[in-house]
mmCIF file of C-alpha atoms and ligand atoms in Angstrom:
data_model
loop_
_atom_site.group_PDB
_atom_site.id
_atom_site.type_symbol
_atom_site.label_atom_id
_atom_site.label_comp_id
_atom_site.label_asym_id
_atom_site.label_seq_id
_atom_site.Cartn_x
_atom_site.Cartn_y
_atom_site.Cartn_z
ATOM 1 C CA MET A 1 89.547 90.495 91.016
ATOM 2 C CA ALA A 2 90.965 87.412 92.691
ATOM 3 C CA CYS A 3 90.075 84.067 91.406
ATOM 4 C CA GLY A 4 90.307 80.664 93.173
ATOM 5 C CA LEU A 5 90.689 77.304 91.574
ATOM 6 C CA GLN A 6 87.050 76.502 90.740
ATOM 7 C CA ILE A 7 85.501 73.200 91.660
ATOM 8 C CA LYS A 8 82.121 72.755 89.984
ATOM 9 C CA ASP A 9 79.096 71.063 91.341
ATOM 10 C CA GLU A 10 79.513 68.275 88.856
ATOM 11 C CA ASP A 11 83.006 67.594 90.156
ATOM 12 C CA SER A 12 81.835 65.447 93.082
ATOM 13 C CA GLY A 13 85.370 64.678 94.332
ATOM 14 C CA TYR A 14 87.214 61.397 94.565
ATOM 15 C CA ASN A 15 86.496 57.824 95.771
ATOM 16 C CA LYS A 16 87.658 57.860 99.350
ATOM 17 C CA ASN A 17 89.039 54.277 99.072
ATOM 18 C CA LEU A 18 91.742 55.729 96.838
ATOM 19 C CA PHE A 19 93.092 57.834 99.641
ATOM 20 C CA CYS A 20 94.306 57.263 103.307
ATOM 21 C CA ILE A 21 91.407 58.094 105.676
ATOM 22 C CA PRO A 22 91.895 57.623 109.519
ATOM 23 C CA LYS A 23 90.090 54.393 110.569
ATOM 24 C CA HIS A 24 87.881 56.282 113.037
ATOM 25 C CA TYR A 25 86.360 58.249 110.154
ATOM 26 C CA GLU A 26 86.215 55.700 107.420
ATOM 27 C CA GLU A 27 82.525 55.058 107.810
ATOM 28 C CA ASP A 28 81.721 58.759 107.916
ATOM 29 C CA ILE A 29 83.238 60.120 104.691
ATOM 30 C CA GLU A 30 81.213 60.123 101.466
ATOM 31 C CA ARG A 31 83.901 61.491 99.111
ATOM 32 C CA VAL A 32 87.314 63.138 99.214
ATOM 33 C CA PHE A 33 86.543 66.619 97.810
ATOM 34 C CA ILE A 34 90.004 68.316 97.804
ATOM 35 C CA PRO A 35 93.022 66.112 98.433
ATOM 36 C CA HIS A 36 95.614 67.359 100.821
ATOM 37 C CA GLY A 37 98.320 67.588 98.171
ATOM 38 C CA LEU A 38 96.269 69.806 96.056
ATOM 39 C CA ILE A 39 95.498 72.081 98.997
ATOM 40 C CA LEU A 40 99.291 72.366 99.646
ATOM 41 C CA ASP A 41 100.086 73.032 96.005
ATOM 42 C CA ARG A 42 97.505 75.770 95.690
ATOM 43 C CA THR A 43 98.696 77.280 99.062
ATOM 44 C CA GLU A 44 102.214 77.441 97.792
ATOM 45 C CA ARG A 45 101.091 79.628 94.850
ATOM 46 C CA LEU A 46 99.007 81.810 97.112
ATOM 47 C CA ALA A 47 102.027 82.454 99.273
ATOM 48 C CA ARG A 48 103.926 83.555 96.170
ATOM 49 C CA ASP A 49 101.146 85.892 95.033
ATOM 50 C CA ILE A 50 100.849 87.444 98.480
ATOM 51 C CA MET A 51 104.465 88.157 98.913
ATOM 52 C CA GLN A 52 104.685 89.723 95.482
ATOM 53 C CA ASP A 53 101.890 92.147 96.365
ATOM 54 C CA MET A 54 103.136 92.843 99.961
ATOM 55 C CA GLY A 55 106.098 95.075 99.400
ATOM 56 C CA SER A 56 108.411 95.563 102.408
ATOM 57 C CA HIS A 57 105.745 96.079 105.104
ATOM 58 C CA HIS A 58 105.798 94.321 108.412
ATOM 59 C CA ILE A 59 103.089 91.679 108.299
ATOM 60 C CA VAL A 60 100.899 90.711 111.187
ATOM 61 C CA ALA A 61 99.476 87.333 110.130
ATOM 62 C CA LEU A 62 96.101 86.887 111.869
ATOM 63 C CA CYS A 63 94.739 83.431 111.988
ATOM 64 C CA VAL A 64 90.915 82.865 112.440
ATOM 65 C CA LEU A 65 90.644 79.802 114.702
ATOM 66 C CA LYS A 66 89.851 77.121 114.749
ATOM 67 C CA GLY A 67 89.152 76.171 111.147
ATOM 68 C CA GLY A 68 91.891 78.318 109.811
ATOM 69 C CA TYR A 69 94.830 76.831 111.738
ATOM 70 C CA LYS A 70 96.016 74.278 109.195
ATOM 71 C CA PHE A 71 95.836 76.700 106.217
ATOM 72 C CA PHE A 72 97.453 79.454 108.257
ATOM 73 C CA ALA A 73 100.385 77.231 109.285
ATOM 74 C CA ASP A 74 100.941 75.878 105.767
ATOM 75 C CA LEU A 75 100.676 79.263 104.233
ATOM 76 C CA LEU A 76 103.036 80.764 106.570
ATOM 77 C CA ASP A 77 105.553 77.856 106.033
ATOM 78 C CA HIS A 78 105.519 78.723 102.343
ATOM 79 C CA ILE A 79 105.830 82.473 103.024
ATOM 80 C CA LYS A 80 108.750 81.660 105.373
ATOM 81 C CA ALA A 81 110.437 79.613 102.566
ATOM 82 C CA LEU A 82 110.086 82.580 100.134
ATOM 83 C CA ASN A 83 111.480 84.928 102.974
ATOM 84 C CA GLN A 84 114.360 82.629 103.362
ATOM 85 C CA ASN A 85 115.352 82.194 99.771
ATOM 86 C CA GLY A 86 114.193 85.282 97.952
ATOM 87 C CA ASP A 87 115.857 88.524 97.114
ATOM 88 C CA LYS A 88 113.853 90.371 99.755
ATOM 89 C CA SER A 89 112.278 89.459 103.065
ATOM 90 C CA VAL A 90 109.880 90.966 105.502
ATOM 91 C CA PRO A 91 109.301 90.378 109.245
ATOM 92 C CA ILE A 92 106.157 88.549 110.139
ATOM 93 C CA THR A 93 104.482 88.315 113.541
ATOM 94 C CA VAL A 94 101.404 86.136 114.251
ATOM 95 C CA ASP A 95 98.103 86.742 116.105
ATOM 96 C CA PHE A 96 94.977 84.640 116.563
ATOM 97 C CA VAL A 97 91.300 85.277 116.905
ATOM 98 C CA ARG A 98 88.594 82.674 117.480
ATOM 99 C CA ILE A 99 85.288 82.880 115.707
ATOM 100 C CA LYS A 100 82.311 80.490 116.165
ATOM 101 C CA SER A 101 79.533 80.746 113.578
ATOM 102 C CA TYR A 102 78.405 77.186 112.856
ATOM 103 C CA CYS A 103 76.402 74.529 114.809
ATOM 104 C CA ASN A 104 75.931 71.200 113.125
ATOM 105 C CA ASP A 105 76.174 72.001 109.402
ATOM 106 C CA SER A 106 74.324 75.369 109.555
ATOM 107 C CA PRO A 107 75.388 78.992 110.259
ATOM 108 C CA THR A 108 74.226 80.218 113.614
ATOM 109 C CA GLN A 109 72.527 83.661 113.975
ATOM 110 C CA LYS A 110 75.104 84.957 116.278
ATOM 111 C CA ILE A 111 78.722 85.198 115.321
ATOM 112 C CA SER A 112 80.952 85.263 118.380
ATOM 113 C CA ILE A 113 84.534 86.677 118.260
ATOM 114 C CA VAL A 114 86.532 85.394 121.107
ATOM 115 C CA GLY A 115 89.855 86.569 122.460
ATOM 116 C CA GLU A 116 92.397 89.138 121.181
ATOM 117 C CA GLU A 117 92.288 92.838 121.957
ATOM 118 C CA LEU A 118 93.848 93.230 118.524
ATOM 119 C CA SER A 119 95.901 96.178 119.661
ATOM 120 C CA ALA A 120 99.001 94.795 117.870
ATOM 121 C CA LEU A 121 97.334 95.470 114.476
ATOM 122 C CA ASN A 122 97.746 99.241 114.499
ATOM 123 C CA GLY A 123 99.603 100.454 111.480
ATOM 124 C CA LYS A 124 100.495 96.996 110.241
ATOM 125 C CA ASP A 125 99.510 94.705 107.526
ATOM 126 C CA ILE A 126 97.463 91.639 108.104
ATOM 127 C CA ILE A 127 97.037 88.331 106.408
ATOM 128 C CA GLU A 128 93.874 86.547 107.496
ATOM 129 C CA THR A 129 92.524 83.112 106.979
ATOM 130 C CA GLY A 130 88.872 82.168 107.299
ATOM 131 C CA ARG A 131 85.430 82.648 106.099
ATOM 132 C CA THR A 132 83.174 84.656 108.451
ATOM 133 C CA MET A 133 84.922 87.838 107.598
ATOM 134 C CA LYS A 134 82.565 90.719 107.542
ATOM 135 C CA ALA A 135 82.078 91.008 111.311
ATOM 136 C CA LEU A 136 85.711 90.601 111.995
ATOM 137 C CA LEU A 137 86.787 93.088 109.344
ATOM 138 C CA SER A 138 84.626 95.852 110.789
ATOM 139 C CA LYS A 139 86.402 95.294 114.145
ATOM 140 C CA LEU A 140 89.794 95.314 112.530
ATOM 141 C CA LYS A 141 89.214 98.482 110.608
ATOM 142 C CA ASP A 142 88.646 100.371 113.886
ATOM 143 C CA LYS A 143 92.264 99.817 114.519
ATOM 144 C CA GLU A 144 93.214 101.581 111.316
ATOM 145 C CA PRO A 145 95.878 99.311 109.974
ATOM 146 C CA LYS A 146 97.852 100.459 106.915
ATOM 147 C CA MET A 147 96.515 97.619 104.841
ATOM 148 C CA ILE A 148 94.373 94.596 105.359
ATOM 149 C CA ARG A 149 94.429 91.646 103.093
ATOM 150 C CA VAL A 150 92.189 88.667 103.451
ATOM 151 C CA VAL A 151 93.215 85.195 102.408
ATOM 152 C CA SER A 152 90.626 82.490 102.395
ATOM 153 C CA LEU A 153 91.333 78.882 101.374
ATOM 154 C CA LEU A 154 87.687 78.304 100.376
ATOM 155 C CA ILE A 155 84.811 80.346 99.250
ATOM 156 C CA LYS A 156 81.417 78.892 98.644
ATOM 157 C CA MET A 157 79.329 79.916 95.643
ATOM 158 C CA THR A 158 76.139 80.455 97.579
ATOM 159 C CA ASN A 159 72.978 82.553 96.985
ATOM 160 C CA GLN A 160 72.982 83.935 100.495
ATOM 161 C CA SER A 161 76.611 84.957 100.412
ATOM 162 C CA PRO A 162 77.194 88.304 102.091
ATOM 163 C CA GLY A 163 78.703 89.573 98.837
ATOM 164 C CA TYR A 164 82.240 89.708 100.245
ATOM 165 C CA ARG A 165 85.223 88.423 98.309
ATOM 166 C CA PRO A 166 88.547 87.978 99.973
ATOM 167 C CA ASP A 167 91.751 89.340 98.349
ATOM 168 C CA TYR A 168 93.143 85.829 97.768
ATOM 169 C CA ILE A 169 91.124 82.747 97.238
ATOM 170 C CA GLY A 170 92.356 79.200 97.229
ATOM 171 C CA PHE A 171 89.330 77.288 95.909
ATOM 172 C CA GLU A 172 85.822 78.327 94.856
ATOM 173 C CA ILE A 173 83.545 75.472 95.749
ATOM 174 C CA PRO A 174 79.787 74.683 95.483
ATOM 175 C CA ASP A 175 77.687 75.350 98.525
ATOM 176 C CA LYS A 176 78.329 72.081 100.161
ATOM 177 C CA PHE A 177 79.273 71.468 103.807
ATOM 178 C CA VAL A 178 82.865 70.169 103.955
ATOM 179 C CA VAL A 179 85.082 68.924 106.758
ATOM 180 C CA GLY A 180 88.812 68.144 107.207
ATOM 181 C CA TYR A 181 92.024 70.179 107.122
ATOM 182 C CA ALA A 182 90.971 71.814 110.419
ATOM 183 C CA LEU A 183 87.341 72.381 109.197
ATOM 184 C CA ASP A 184 84.907 70.620 111.638
ATOM 185 C CA TYR A 185 81.507 69.207 112.146
ATOM 186 C CA ASN A 186 80.747 69.900 115.837
ATOM 187 C CA GLU A 187 84.466 69.694 116.526
ATOM 188 C CA TYR A 188 85.098 66.368 114.709
ATOM 189 C CA PHE A 189 87.018 65.904 111.416
ATOM 190 C CA ARG A 190 89.686 68.673 112.064
ATOM 191 C CA ASP A 191 92.122 65.704 112.335
ATOM 192 C CA LEU A 192 91.599 64.703 108.666
ATOM 193 C CA ASN A 193 94.107 65.777 106.050
ATOM 194 C CA HIS A 194 91.757 65.973 103.039
ATOM 195 C CA ILE A 195 88.845 68.226 102.689
ATOM 196 C CA CYS A 196 85.951 65.815 102.490
ATOM 197 C CA ILE A 197 82.106 65.486 102.193
ATOM 198 C CA LEU A 198 80.268 63.742 105.045
ATOM 199 C CA LYS A 199 77.671 61.044 104.724
ATOM 200 C CA GLU A 200 74.227 62.068 106.000
ATOM 201 C CA LYS A 201 74.378 59.375 108.665
ATOM 202 C CA ALA A 202 77.627 60.841 109.914
ATOM 203 C CA LYS A 203 75.849 64.245 110.366
ATOM 204 C CA GLU A 204 73.402 62.313 112.540
ATOM 205 C CA LYS A 205 76.014 60.474 114.460
ATOM 206 C CA TYR A 206 77.803 63.697 115.579
ATOM 207 C CA LYS A 207 74.805 65.891 115.809
ATOM 208 C CA ILE A 208 74.357 68.046 118.991
HETATM 209 N N1 LIG B 301 82.604 73.092 107.044
HETATM 210 C C1 LIG B 301 83.029 73.364 108.223
HETATM 211 N N2 LIG B 301 82.819 74.538 108.820
HETATM 212 C C2 LIG B 301 82.266 75.596 108.106
HETATM 213 C C3 LIG B 301 81.812 75.322 106.792
HETATM 214 C C4 LIG B 301 81.913 74.008 106.212
HETATM 215 O O1 LIG B 301 81.569 73.761 105.035
HETATM 216 N N3 LIG B 301 81.269 76.422 106.336
HETATM 217 C C5 LIG B 301 81.429 77.361 107.332
HETATM 218 N N4 LIG B 301 81.992 76.773 108.407
HETATM 219 MG MG1 LIG B 302 83.368 75.014 112.833
#
């Protein structure tokens, strides 16, 4: 069973004044929860674990937009570096789907999957990045790929979790709403390097 780096509820992150935060978000951030450097270090190791398990199959790396795009790009950079310098290398192609499942800081009833006919996935292996996986996985399995592996940077330890665990996990975090590193609150904060916790008044400010 895959394990991520566990961040406990008592670990409330870091004082934001010890990190660089864009001026336009300075008032909105409560704490830095996972610094950018730690995200990259963990991602480097995930890339190594994935490539060790993957054999010589062609990989279709499927990114779940928009929240997965930073992790996807950094994970692929590390995988490409391994492909470049290792004893063996495998071809990788990329694909993208877009899923919207959150409004403000709460999940919406309806999960919408936008774009992609997903035909390229037949008979190939997939790396995925993202959180709202169950709905997507049932669609992907219709295409009968040889192998599907799901990589998620974060999983939340929540009571109402759908009971699904990805094959590779970056961090296991408490059930807090986080932003940054492409994760948004109503489209804001994707342009923030660190994964952070918002102030309540920021949630009001950007509420729709
Ligand atoms: N932050 C941003 N988007 C999300 C989250 C979160 O904590 N959980 C699910 N989508
Ligand atoms: Mg979102």
